[in-house]
PDB file of C-alpha atoms in Angstrom:
ATOM      1  CA  MET I  13      30.594 157.069  39.883  1.00  0.00           C
ATOM      2  CA  ARG I  14      32.472 156.676  43.153  1.00  0.00           C
ATOM      3  CA  LEU I  15      31.858 158.123  46.581  1.00  0.00           C
ATOM      4  CA  VAL I  16      33.590 158.019  49.954  1.00  0.00           C
ATOM      5  CA  HIS I  17      31.430 157.258  52.973  1.00  0.00           C
ATOM      6  CA  LEU I  18      32.589 158.068  56.506  1.00  0.00           C
ATOM      7  CA  SER I  19      30.851 158.779  59.770  1.00  0.00           C
ATOM      8  CA  ASP I  20      31.069 159.190  63.545  1.00  0.00           C
ATOM      9  CA  THR I  21      34.332 161.095  63.688  1.00  0.00           C
ATOM     10  CA  HIS I  22      33.365 162.532  67.118  1.00  0.00           C
ATOM     11  CA  LEU I  23      35.846 165.405  66.974  1.00  0.00           C
ATOM     12  CA  GLY I  24      36.519 166.848  70.422  1.00  0.00           C
ATOM     13  CA  PHE I  25      36.134 163.517  72.209  1.00  0.00           C
ATOM     14  CA  GLY I  26      38.617 163.153  75.055  1.00  0.00           C
ATOM     15  CA  THR I  27      39.107 160.777  77.950  1.00  0.00           C
ATOM     16  CA  TYR I  28      41.762 159.520  80.389  1.00  0.00           C
ATOM     17  CA  SER I  29      44.467 161.799  81.783  1.00  0.00           C
ATOM     18  CA  LYS I  30      47.264 161.357  79.245  1.00  0.00           C
ATOM     19  CA  VAL I  31      48.437 164.459  77.397  1.00  0.00           C
ATOM     20  CA  ASP I  32      49.930 164.617  73.927  1.00  0.00           C
ATOM     21  CA  GLU I  33      53.250 166.284  74.708  1.00  0.00           C
ATOM     22  CA  GLY I  34      53.645 167.744  71.237  1.00  0.00           C
ATOM     23  CA  GLN I  35      50.249 169.473  71.185  1.00  0.00           C
ATOM     24  CA  GLY I  36      49.577 169.870  74.896  1.00  0.00           C
ATOM     25  CA  ILE I  37      46.076 168.428  74.610  1.00  0.00           C
ATOM     26  CA  ASN I  38      44.331 165.271  75.759  1.00  0.00           C
ATOM     27  CA  LEU I  39      45.943 162.329  73.967  1.00  0.00           C
ATOM     28  CA  ARG I  40      42.659 160.713  72.972  1.00  0.00           C
ATOM     29  CA  GLU I  41      41.360 164.011  71.610  1.00  0.00           C
ATOM     30  CA  ALA I  42      44.505 164.159  69.468  1.00  0.00           C
ATOM     31  CA  ASP I  43      43.884 160.564  68.312  1.00  0.00           C
ATOM     32  CA  PHE I  44      40.458 161.521  66.952  1.00  0.00           C
ATOM     33  CA  TYR I  45      41.925 164.493  65.087  1.00  0.00           C
ATOM     34  CA  SER I  46      44.603 162.225  63.624  1.00  0.00           C
ATOM     35  CA  ALA I  47      42.023 159.692  62.417  1.00  0.00           C
ATOM     36  CA  PHE I  48      39.946 162.395  60.736  1.00  0.00           C
ATOM     37  CA  GLN I  49      42.975 163.922  59.050  1.00  0.00           C
ATOM     38  CA  GLN I  50      43.954 160.483  57.735  1.00  0.00           C
ATOM     39  CA  ALA I  51      40.412 160.075  56.392  1.00  0.00           C
ATOM     40  CA  ILE I  52      40.659 163.379  54.527  1.00  0.00           C
ATOM     41  CA  ASP I  53      44.152 162.513  53.240  1.00  0.00           C
ATOM     42  CA  LYS I  54      42.862 159.218  51.831  1.00  0.00           C
ATOM     43  CA  THR I  55      39.778 160.833  50.350  1.00  0.00           C
ATOM     44  CA  ILE I  56      41.823 163.418  48.467  1.00  0.00           C
ATOM     45  CA  GLU I  57      44.078 160.616  47.243  1.00  0.00           C
ATOM     46  CA  LEU I  58      41.066 158.613  45.999  1.00  0.00           C
ATOM     47  CA  ARG I  59      39.500 161.631  44.221  1.00  0.00           C
ATOM     48  CA  PRO I  60      35.883 160.380  44.445  1.00  0.00           C
ATOM     49  CA  ASP I  61      32.990 162.166  42.796  1.00  0.00           C
ATOM     50  CA  ALA I  62      31.550 162.929  46.234  1.00  0.00           C
ATOM     51  CA  VAL I  63      31.999 162.449  49.978  1.00  0.00           C
ATOM     52  CA  VAL I  64      29.181 161.757  52.416  1.00  0.00           C
ATOM     53  CA  HIS I  65      29.634 162.121  56.166  1.00  0.00           C
ATOM     54  CA  ALA I  66      26.756 160.294  57.857  1.00  0.00           C
ATOM     55  CA  GLY I  67      26.637 162.198  61.140  1.00  0.00           C
ATOM     56  CA  ASP I  68      28.369 162.927  64.447  1.00  0.00           C
ATOM     57  CA  LEU I  69      31.158 165.018  63.005  1.00  0.00           C
ATOM     58  CA  PHE I  70      31.535 166.436  66.526  1.00  0.00           C
ATOM     59  CA  ASP I  71      31.154 164.627  69.825  1.00  0.00           C
ATOM     60  CA  VAL I  72      28.916 167.278  71.411  1.00  0.00           C
ATOM     61  CA  VAL I  73      26.376 169.902  70.343  1.00  0.00           C
ATOM     62  CA  ARG I  74      28.648 172.765  71.453  1.00  0.00           C
ATOM     63  CA  PRO I  75      32.160 171.661  70.506  1.00  0.00           C
ATOM     64  CA  GLN I  76      35.186 173.533  71.803  1.00  0.00           C
ATOM     65  CA  ASN I  77      36.964 175.992  69.543  1.00  0.00           C
ATOM     66  CA  ARG I  78      39.853 173.598  68.919  1.00  0.00           C
ATOM     67  CA  ALA I  79      37.536 170.945  67.485  1.00  0.00           C
ATOM     68  CA  ILE I  80      35.691 173.504  65.356  1.00  0.00           C
ATOM     69  CA  ASP I  81      38.927 174.933  63.992  1.00  0.00           C
ATOM     70  CA  PHE I  82      40.283 171.479  63.150  1.00  0.00           C
ATOM     71  CA  ALA I  83      37.096 170.380  61.388  1.00  0.00           C
ATOM     72  CA  LEU I  84      36.973 173.607  59.401  1.00  0.00           C
ATOM     73  CA  ARG I  85      40.581 173.269  58.234  1.00  0.00           C
ATOM     74  CA  GLN I  86      40.042 169.696  57.058  1.00  0.00           C
ATOM     75  CA  LEU I  87      36.820 170.524  55.216  1.00  0.00           C
ATOM     76  CA  ILE I  88      38.559 173.465  53.546  1.00  0.00           C
ATOM     77  CA  ARG I  89      41.004 170.917  52.122  1.00  0.00           C
ATOM     78  CA  LEU I  90      38.099 169.008  50.518  1.00  0.00           C
ATOM     79  CA  SER I  91      36.631 172.287  49.280  1.00  0.00           C
ATOM     80  CA  ARG I  92      39.887 173.356  47.654  1.00  0.00           C
ATOM     81  CA  ALA I  93      40.220 169.905  46.065  1.00  0.00           C
ATOM     82  CA  GLY I  94      36.831 170.493  44.449  1.00  0.00           C
ATOM     83  CA  ILE I  95      35.297 167.349  45.975  1.00  0.00           C
ATOM     84  CA  GLU I  96      31.559 167.688  46.599  1.00  0.00           C
ATOM     85  CA  THR I  97      30.978 166.928  50.284  1.00  0.00           C
ATOM     86  CA  VAL I  98      27.658 166.322  52.040  1.00  0.00           C
ATOM     87  CA  LEU I  99      27.550 166.507  55.848  1.00  0.00           C
ATOM     88  CA  ILE I 100      24.511 165.603  57.923  1.00  0.00           C
ATOM     89  CA  SER I 101      24.142 166.311  61.616  1.00  0.00           C
ATOM     90  CA  GLY I 102      23.883 163.242  63.886  1.00  0.00           C
ATOM     91  CA  ASN I 103      22.347 162.883  67.326  1.00  0.00           C
ATOM     92  CA  HIS I 104      25.536 164.121  69.047  1.00  0.00           C
ATOM     93  CA  SER I 105      25.533 167.279  66.918  1.00  0.00           C
ATOM     94  CA  THR I 106      21.837 168.181  67.031  1.00  0.00           C
ATOM     95  CA  PRO I 107      20.603 170.557  69.780  1.00  0.00           C
ATOM     96  CA  LYS I 108      17.442 169.646  71.683  1.00  0.00           C
ATOM     97  CA  LEU I 109      15.975 173.075  70.907  1.00  0.00           C
ATOM     98  CA  ARG I 110      16.099 174.386  67.336  1.00  0.00           C
ATOM     99  CA  GLU I 111      16.504 177.972  68.600  1.00  0.00           C
ATOM    100  CA  THR I 112      19.878 176.934  70.035  1.00  0.00           C
ATOM    101  CA  GLY I 113      21.217 176.959  66.472  1.00  0.00           C
ATOM    102  CA  SER I 114      23.517 174.474  64.774  1.00  0.00           C
ATOM    103  CA  ILE I 115      27.311 174.572  64.621  1.00  0.00           C
ATOM    104  CA  PHE I 116      26.922 173.192  61.089  1.00  0.00           C
ATOM    105  CA  ARG I 117      26.077 176.700  59.869  1.00  0.00           C
ATOM    106  CA  ILE I 118      29.779 177.600  59.917  1.00  0.00           C
ATOM    107  CA  PHE I 119      30.370 175.292  56.952  1.00  0.00           C
ATOM    108  CA  GLU I 120      27.689 176.808  54.726  1.00  0.00           C
ATOM    109  CA  HIS I 121      30.051 179.348  53.142  1.00  0.00           C
ATOM    110  CA  LEU I 122      32.505 176.682  51.896  1.00  0.00           C
ATOM    111  CA  ASP I 123      32.459 175.896  48.191  1.00  0.00           C
ATOM    112  CA  HIS I 124      31.548 172.266  47.392  1.00  0.00           C
ATOM    113  CA  VAL I 125      30.492 171.608  51.032  1.00  0.00           C
ATOM    114  CA  HIS I 126      26.792 170.960  51.642  1.00  0.00           C
ATOM    115  CA  SER I 127      25.953 171.223  55.342  1.00  0.00           C
ATOM    116  CA  VAL I 128      22.592 169.595  56.085  1.00  0.00           C
ATOM    117  CA  HIS I 129      21.107 170.101  59.555  1.00  0.00           C
ATOM    118  CA  GLU I 130      17.501 171.241  59.122  1.00  0.00           C
ATOM    119  CA  PRO I 131      14.837 168.496  59.529  1.00  0.00           C
ATOM    120  CA  GLY I 132      13.654 166.991  56.266  1.00  0.00           C
ATOM    121  CA  ILE I 133      15.164 165.562  53.084  1.00  0.00           C
ATOM    122  CA  THR I 134      17.716 167.698  51.255  1.00  0.00           C
ATOM    123  CA  LYS I 135      18.713 166.661  47.734  1.00  0.00           C
ATOM    124  CA  VAL I 136      22.192 167.390  46.419  1.00  0.00           C
ATOM    125  CA  VAL I 137      22.910 166.602  42.768  1.00  0.00           C
ATOM    126  CA  VAL I 138      26.483 165.663  41.878  1.00  0.00           C
ATOM    127  CA  GLY I 139      26.886 164.805  38.203  1.00  0.00           C
ATOM    128  CA  ASP I 140      24.655 161.810  37.489  1.00  0.00           C
ATOM    129  CA  MET I 141      23.979 161.156  41.194  1.00  0.00           C
ATOM    130  CA  THR I 142      21.358 162.516  43.585  1.00  0.00           C
ATOM    131  CA  ILE I 143      22.260 162.413  47.271  1.00  0.00           C
ATOM    132  CA  HIS I 144      19.202 162.419  49.561  1.00  0.00           C
ATOM    133  CA  ALA I 145      20.452 163.715  52.921  1.00  0.00           C
ATOM    134  CA  ILE I 146      18.438 163.195  56.124  1.00  0.00           C
ATOM    135  CA  PRO I 147      19.949 164.826  59.236  1.00  0.00           C
ATOM    136  CA  HIS I 148      19.073 163.752  62.772  1.00  0.00           C
ATOM    137  CA  SER I 149      15.496 164.681  63.585  1.00  0.00           C
ATOM    138  CA  THR I 150      12.759 163.670  66.018  1.00  0.00           C
ATOM    139  CA  ALA I 151       9.919 165.719  64.527  1.00  0.00           C
ATOM    140  CA  PRO I 152       9.493 164.462  61.898  1.00  0.00           C
ATOM    141  CA  SER I 153      11.177 161.210  62.844  1.00  0.00           C
ATOM    142  CA  ILE I 154      13.872 159.755  60.626  1.00  0.00           C
ATOM    143  CA  ALA I 155      11.680 156.679  60.125  1.00  0.00           C
ATOM    144  CA  GLN I 156       8.938 158.908  58.699  1.00  0.00           C
ATOM    145  CA  LEU I 157      11.381 160.713  56.422  1.00  0.00           C
ATOM    146  CA  VAL I 158      12.841 157.418  55.189  1.00  0.00           C
ATOM    147  CA  SER I 159       9.325 156.280  54.273  1.00  0.00           C
ATOM    148  CA  GLU I 160       9.075 159.373  52.046  1.00  0.00           C
ATOM    149  CA  LEU I 161      12.286 158.674  50.116  1.00  0.00           C
ATOM    150  CA  ARG I 162      11.799 158.331  46.371  1.00  0.00           C
ATOM    151  CA  PRO I 163      14.643 157.974  43.854  1.00  0.00           C
ATOM    152  CA  SER I 164      15.139 160.870  41.487  1.00  0.00           C
ATOM    153  CA  LYS I 165      14.435 160.092  37.840  1.00  0.00           C
ATOM    154  CA  GLU I 166      16.725 162.928  36.760  1.00  0.00           C
ATOM    155  CA  THR I 167      19.954 161.080  37.614  1.00  0.00           C
ATOM    156  CA  LYS I 168      21.218 157.549  37.057  1.00  0.00           C
ATOM    157  CA  TYR I 169      22.279 156.980  40.662  1.00  0.00           C
ATOM    158  CA  ASN I 170      20.514 157.655  43.959  1.00  0.00           C
ATOM    159  CA  VAL I 171      22.190 157.653  47.366  1.00  0.00           C
ATOM    160  CA  ALA I 172      20.568 158.197  50.765  1.00  0.00           C
ATOM    161  CA  VAL I 173      22.456 159.371  53.864  1.00  0.00           C
ATOM    162  CA  LEU I 174      21.039 159.043  57.378  1.00  0.00           C
ATOM    163  CA  HIS I 175      22.084 158.656  60.996  1.00  0.00           C
ATOM    164  CA  ALA I 176      20.005 156.080  62.851  1.00  0.00           C
ATOM    165  CA  SER I 177      19.766 152.614  64.330  1.00  0.00           C
ATOM    166  CA  ILE I 178      18.477 150.123  61.775  1.00  0.00           C
ATOM    167  CA  ILE I 179      16.227 147.643  63.543  1.00  0.00           C
ATOM    168  CA  THR I 180      16.561 144.040  62.414  1.00  0.00           C
ATOM    169  CA  PRO I 181      15.233 140.870  64.094  1.00  0.00           C
ATOM    170  CA  GLN I 182      18.627 140.607  65.816  1.00  0.00           C
ATOM    171  CA  GLU I 183      18.749 144.348  66.720  1.00  0.00           C
ATOM    172  CA  LEU I 184      22.443 144.401  65.940  1.00  0.00           C
ATOM    173  CA  PHE I 185      22.705 148.108  65.202  1.00  0.00           C
ATOM    174  CA  ARG I 186      21.514 149.758  68.412  1.00  0.00           C
ATOM    175  CA  THR I 187      23.589 151.863  70.784  1.00  0.00           C
ATOM    176  CA  ASP I 188      20.729 152.591  73.221  1.00  0.00           C
ATOM    177  CA  GLU I 189      21.547 156.289  73.494  1.00  0.00           C
ATOM    178  CA  PHE I 190      18.743 158.423  74.889  1.00  0.00           C
ATOM    179  CA  ASN I 191      18.045 160.255  71.611  1.00  0.00           C
ATOM    180  CA  GLU I 192      18.647 157.355  69.254  1.00  0.00           C
ATOM    181  CA  GLU I 193      16.406 157.331  66.183  1.00  0.00           C
ATOM    182  CA  GLN I 194      15.340 153.919  64.900  1.00  0.00           C
ATOM    183  CA  VAL I 195      14.352 152.784  61.421  1.00  0.00           C
ATOM    184  CA  PRO I 196      12.997 149.307  60.585  1.00  0.00           C
ATOM    185  CA  LYS I 197      15.162 147.482  58.075  1.00  0.00           C
ATOM    186  CA  GLU I 198      12.176 146.864  55.818  1.00  0.00           C
ATOM    187  CA  ALA I 199      11.633 150.632  55.530  1.00  0.00           C
ATOM    188  CA  LEU I 200      14.950 151.148  53.728  1.00  0.00           C
ATOM    189  CA  PRO I 201      14.207 151.730  50.007  1.00  0.00           C
ATOM    190  CA  PRO I 202      15.668 148.819  48.006  1.00  0.00           C
ATOM    191  CA  GLU I 203      15.612 150.810  44.769  1.00  0.00           C
ATOM    192  CA  PHE I 204      18.371 153.145  45.984  1.00  0.00           C
ATOM    193  CA  ASP I 205      21.862 152.356  44.702  1.00  0.00           C
ATOM    194  CA  TYR I 206      23.435 152.936  48.129  1.00  0.00           C
ATOM    195  CA  ILE I 207      22.372 153.961  51.629  1.00  0.00           C
ATOM    196  CA  ALA I 208      25.156 155.489  53.722  1.00  0.00           C
ATOM    197  CA  LEU I 209      24.468 154.934  57.408  1.00  0.00           C
ATOM    198  CA  GLY I 210      25.903 156.557  60.504  1.00  0.00           C
ATOM    199  CA  HIS I 211      25.469 156.002  64.268  1.00  0.00           C
ATOM    200  CA  TYR I 212      26.621 152.396  64.716  1.00  0.00           C
ATOM    201  CA  HIS I 213      30.376 152.363  65.175  1.00  0.00           C
ATOM    202  CA  LYS I 214      31.280 149.059  63.510  1.00  0.00           C
ATOM    203  CA  PHE I 215      31.659 148.648  59.754  1.00  0.00           C
ATOM    204  CA  SER I 216      28.540 146.599  58.989  1.00  0.00           C
ATOM    205  CA  GLN I 217      26.016 145.760  56.311  1.00  0.00           C
ATOM    206  CA  ALA I 218      22.486 146.519  57.491  1.00  0.00           C
ATOM    207  CA  ALA I 219      20.691 145.682  54.220  1.00  0.00           C
ATOM    208  CA  GLN I 220      21.587 144.642  50.693  1.00  0.00           C
ATOM    209  CA  ASN I 221      22.255 148.259  49.702  1.00  0.00           C
ATOM    210  CA  ALA I 222      22.938 149.804  53.134  1.00  0.00           C
ATOM    211  CA  HIS I 223      26.189 149.960  55.100  1.00  0.00           C
ATOM    212  CA  TYR I 224      27.535 151.557  58.241  1.00  0.00           C
ATOM    213  CA  SER I 225      31.047 152.885  57.662  1.00  0.00           C
ATOM    214  CA  GLY I 226      31.664 152.747  61.418  1.00  0.00           C
ATOM    215  CA  SER I 227      33.508 155.348  63.481  1.00  0.00           C
ATOM    216  CA  THR I 228      37.009 156.513  62.586  1.00  0.00           C
ATOM    217  CA  GLU I 229      38.399 155.859  66.082  1.00  0.00           C
ATOM    218  CA  ARG I 230      37.520 153.583  69.000  1.00  0.00           C
ATOM    219  CA  LEU I 231      35.256 155.142  71.609  1.00  0.00           C
ATOM    220  CA  GLY I 232      35.286 152.252  74.095  1.00  0.00           C
ATOM    221  CA  PHE I 233      36.437 148.724  74.801  1.00  0.00           C
ATOM    222  CA  GLY I 234      33.386 147.342  73.028  1.00  0.00           C
ATOM    223  CA  GLU I 235      35.151 148.461  69.838  1.00  0.00           C
ATOM    224  CA  ALA I 236      38.590 147.069  70.764  1.00  0.00           C
ATOM    225  CA  ASP I 237      38.686 144.463  67.986  1.00  0.00           C
ATOM    226  CA  GLN I 238      37.192 146.650  65.237  1.00  0.00           C
ATOM    227  CA  THR I 239      39.095 147.936  62.215  1.00  0.00           C
ATOM    228  CA  LYS I 240      38.365 151.616  61.730  1.00  0.00           C
ATOM    229  CA  GLY I 241      38.294 153.249  58.341  1.00  0.00           C
ATOM    230  CA  ILE I 242      36.359 154.869  55.520  1.00  0.00           C
ATOM    231  CA  LEU I 243      34.427 153.239  52.676  1.00  0.00           C
ATOM    232  CA  GLU I 244      35.002 153.685  48.971  1.00  0.00           C
ATOM    233  CA  VAL I 245      31.802 152.872  47.080  1.00  0.00           C
ATOM    234  CA  ASP I 246      31.720 152.238  43.336  1.00  0.00           C
ATOM    235  CA  LEU I 247      28.096 152.794  42.349  1.00  0.00           C
ATOM    236  CA  SER I 248      28.528 151.328  38.876  1.00  0.00           C
ATOM    237  CA  THR I 249      29.757 147.936  40.152  1.00  0.00           C
ATOM    238  CA  GLY I 250      28.446 147.904  43.733  1.00  0.00           C
ATOM    239  CA  LYS I 251      31.958 147.224  45.031  1.00  0.00           C
ATOM    240  CA  ILE I 252      32.653 148.496  48.554  1.00  0.00           C
ATOM    241  CA  THR I 253      36.223 148.834  49.820  1.00  0.00           C
ATOM    242  CA  GLN I 254      37.174 149.669  53.388  1.00  0.00           C
ATOM    243  CA  HIS I 255      40.334 151.749  53.690  1.00  0.00           C
ATOM    244  CA  ALA I 256      41.728 151.232  57.186  1.00  0.00           C
ATOM    245  CA  LEU I 257      43.019 154.104  59.339  1.00  0.00           C
ATOM    246  CA  ARG I 258      45.870 153.945  61.839  1.00  0.00           C
ATOM    247  CA  THR I 259      44.300 154.022  65.294  1.00  0.00           C
ATOM    248  CA  ARG I 260      45.501 153.437  68.830  1.00  0.00           C
ATOM    249  CA  ASP I 261      45.327 149.818  69.992  1.00  0.00           C
ATOM    250  CA  MET I 262      43.075 148.771  72.859  1.00  0.00           C
ATOM    251  CA  LEU I 263      44.090 145.872  75.091  1.00  0.00           C
ATOM    252  CA  ASP I 264      41.690 144.219  77.543  1.00  0.00           C
ATOM    253  CA  LEU I 265      43.809 142.160  79.943  1.00  0.00           C
ATOM    254  CA  GLU I 266      42.508 138.956  81.498  1.00  0.00           C
ATOM    255  CA  LYS I 267      40.375 139.804  84.517  1.00  0.00           C
ATOM    256  CA  ILE I 268      41.510 139.047  88.045  1.00  0.00           C
ATOM    257  CA  ASP I 269      38.989 137.362  90.330  1.00  0.00           C
ATOM    258  CA  ALA I 270      40.137 138.406  93.796  1.00  0.00           C
ATOM    259  CA  THR I 271      37.562 136.380  95.727  1.00  0.00           C
ATOM    260  CA  LYS I 272      40.191 134.374  97.611  1.00  0.00           C
ATOM    261  CA  LEU I 273      43.142 136.756  97.308  1.00  0.00           C
ATOM    262  CA  VAL I 274      44.816 139.018  99.847  1.00  0.00           C
ATOM    263  CA  SER I 275      46.229 142.386  98.803  1.00  0.00           C
ATOM    264  CA  SER I 276      49.766 141.123  98.125  1.00  0.00           C
ATOM    265  CA  GLU I 277      48.412 138.337  95.909  1.00  0.00           C
ATOM    266  CA  ILE I 278      46.248 140.801  93.989  1.00  0.00           C
ATOM    267  CA  ALA I 279      49.262 143.029  93.352  1.00  0.00           C
ATOM    268  CA  ALA I 280      51.320 140.038  92.206  1.00  0.00           C
ATOM    269  CA  GLU I 281      48.562 138.914  89.807  1.00  0.00           C
ATOM    270  CA  ALA I 282      48.295 142.446  88.414  1.00  0.00           C
ATOM    271  CA  ARG I 283      52.045 142.663  87.934  1.00  0.00           C
ATOM    272  CA  GLU I 284      52.069 139.337  86.083  1.00  0.00           C
ATOM    273  CA  ARG I 285      49.225 140.383  83.767  1.00  0.00           C
ATOM    274  CA  ILE I 286      50.824 143.721  82.935  1.00  0.00           C
ATOM    275  CA  SER I 287      54.443 142.607  82.593  1.00  0.00           C
ATOM    276  CA  SER I 288      53.558 139.727  80.282  1.00  0.00           C
ATOM    277  CA  SER I 289      51.775 142.001  77.801  1.00  0.00           C
ATOM    278  CA  SER I 290      52.952 144.655  75.379  1.00  0.00           C
ATOM    279  CA  ILE I 291      51.194 147.759  76.677  1.00  0.00           C
ATOM    280  CA  ASP I 292      53.325 150.645  75.397  1.00  0.00           C
ATOM    281  CA  ALA I 293      51.175 153.459  73.981  1.00  0.00           C
ATOM    282  CA  LYS I 294      48.064 151.256  74.043  1.00  0.00           C
ATOM    283  CA  ILE I 295      44.801 151.828  75.888  1.00  0.00           C
ATOM    284  CA  VAL I 296      44.823 149.100  78.525  1.00  0.00           C
ATOM    285  CA  ARG I 297      42.150 147.885  80.925  1.00  0.00           C
ATOM    286  CA  LEU I 298      42.653 145.534  83.847  1.00  0.00           C
ATOM    287  CA  VAL I 299      39.525 144.597  85.806  1.00  0.00           C
ATOM    288  CA  ILE I 300      39.954 143.308  89.354  1.00  0.00           C
ATOM    289  CA  SER I 301      36.673 142.017  90.769  1.00  0.00           C
ATOM    290  CA  ASN I 302      35.398 140.637  94.066  1.00  0.00           C
ATOM    291  CA  VAL I 303      37.987 142.398  96.223  1.00  0.00           C
ATOM    292  CA  SER I 304      37.216 141.975  99.922  1.00  0.00           C
ATOM    293  CA  SER I 305      37.008 145.085 102.098  1.00  0.00           C
ATOM    294  CA  GLU I 306      40.028 143.931 104.102  1.00  0.00           C
ATOM    295  CA  ALA I 307      42.144 143.368 100.984  1.00  0.00           C
ATOM    296  CA  TYR I 308      41.088 146.673  99.468  1.00  0.00           C
ATOM    297  CA  ARG I 309      42.077 148.665 102.577  1.00  0.00           C
ATOM    298  CA  SER I 310      45.657 147.441 102.321  1.00  0.00           C
ATOM    299  CA  LEU I 311      45.865 147.329  98.502  1.00  0.00           C
ATOM    300  CA  ASP I 312      48.399 149.744  96.995  1.00  0.00           C
ATOM    301  CA  VAL I 313      46.266 150.925  94.080  1.00  0.00           C
ATOM    302  CA  PRO I 314      48.679 153.720  93.016  1.00  0.00           C
ATOM    303  CA  SER I 315      51.402 151.083  92.715  1.00  0.00           C
ATOM    304  CA  ILE I 316      49.241 149.023  90.340  1.00  0.00           C
ATOM    305  CA  ARG I 317      48.521 152.121  88.268  1.00  0.00           C
ATOM    306  CA  ARG I 318      52.225 152.887  87.999  1.00  0.00           C
ATOM    307  CA  MET I 319      52.798 149.398  86.551  1.00  0.00           C
ATOM    308  CA  GLY I 320      50.803 150.549  83.543  1.00  0.00           C
ATOM    309  CA  GLY I 321      52.552 153.877  83.219  1.00  0.00           C
ATOM    310  CA  SER I 322      53.715 153.246  79.645  1.00  0.00           C
ATOM    311  CA  ALA I 323      50.144 152.609  78.457  1.00  0.00           C
TER     312      ALA I 323
END
């Protein structure tokens, strides 16, 4: 059996002031929609037995209508293709108060789509596979729920899906968000065929049978060098294949230390950095540090910004 594992699509995320001229919306918001649509396109092409989305479908608890509409249209495509899809809510999609209600309820009427947002372990059987879905939860904690995981004896394959930071001696999988749930690596059940993880944005192996698919788009410069994609998992062979998505490049230019520079020298250094790089349509950062008060007062900051106008 094969499944597709994706996570952290963060639909509705937007930043910077650029606008997508074709759609009239924030360009980065459009990038995240594009990445998710590519993920669905590839999934339908692969025709897996099931899809698991390991949390943070949306970027916020109360997403805007545009993000909701887009997510719904893409999930309808999976539903019409007859692909069993399991969604769990992540920390970005889970309200602090249960009485607030979950946006995930809007997906409950879709055929073949299993929307899991209530605390606990929900089991979804797809053919000869049982998917044990654990949405974001603080009471009970995800660590407690993971300790209660037991493979089903009714199916050949068992898959767990959760959204959390896996704690290893190196603590490689933390994001240090305020509501981050943590699970010790040794608590992950080794008898499961696969554990689909969400929350950490880089494609990574957290245990022998546990992987993070990573996010589908870059959310910051800490992810500039990461390849974004979805995972195809063959449970019969254990083979995991990352299918890359087309995402917008991020370029971190060499920093300028302005300790001994006057404003004209700072501008010249900035111009040299920008003109010597290919910045068109990329997300570009140029850090200028240690600028004296005198240099800053006479520095033409708008001029430096205009140098990067094609970024």
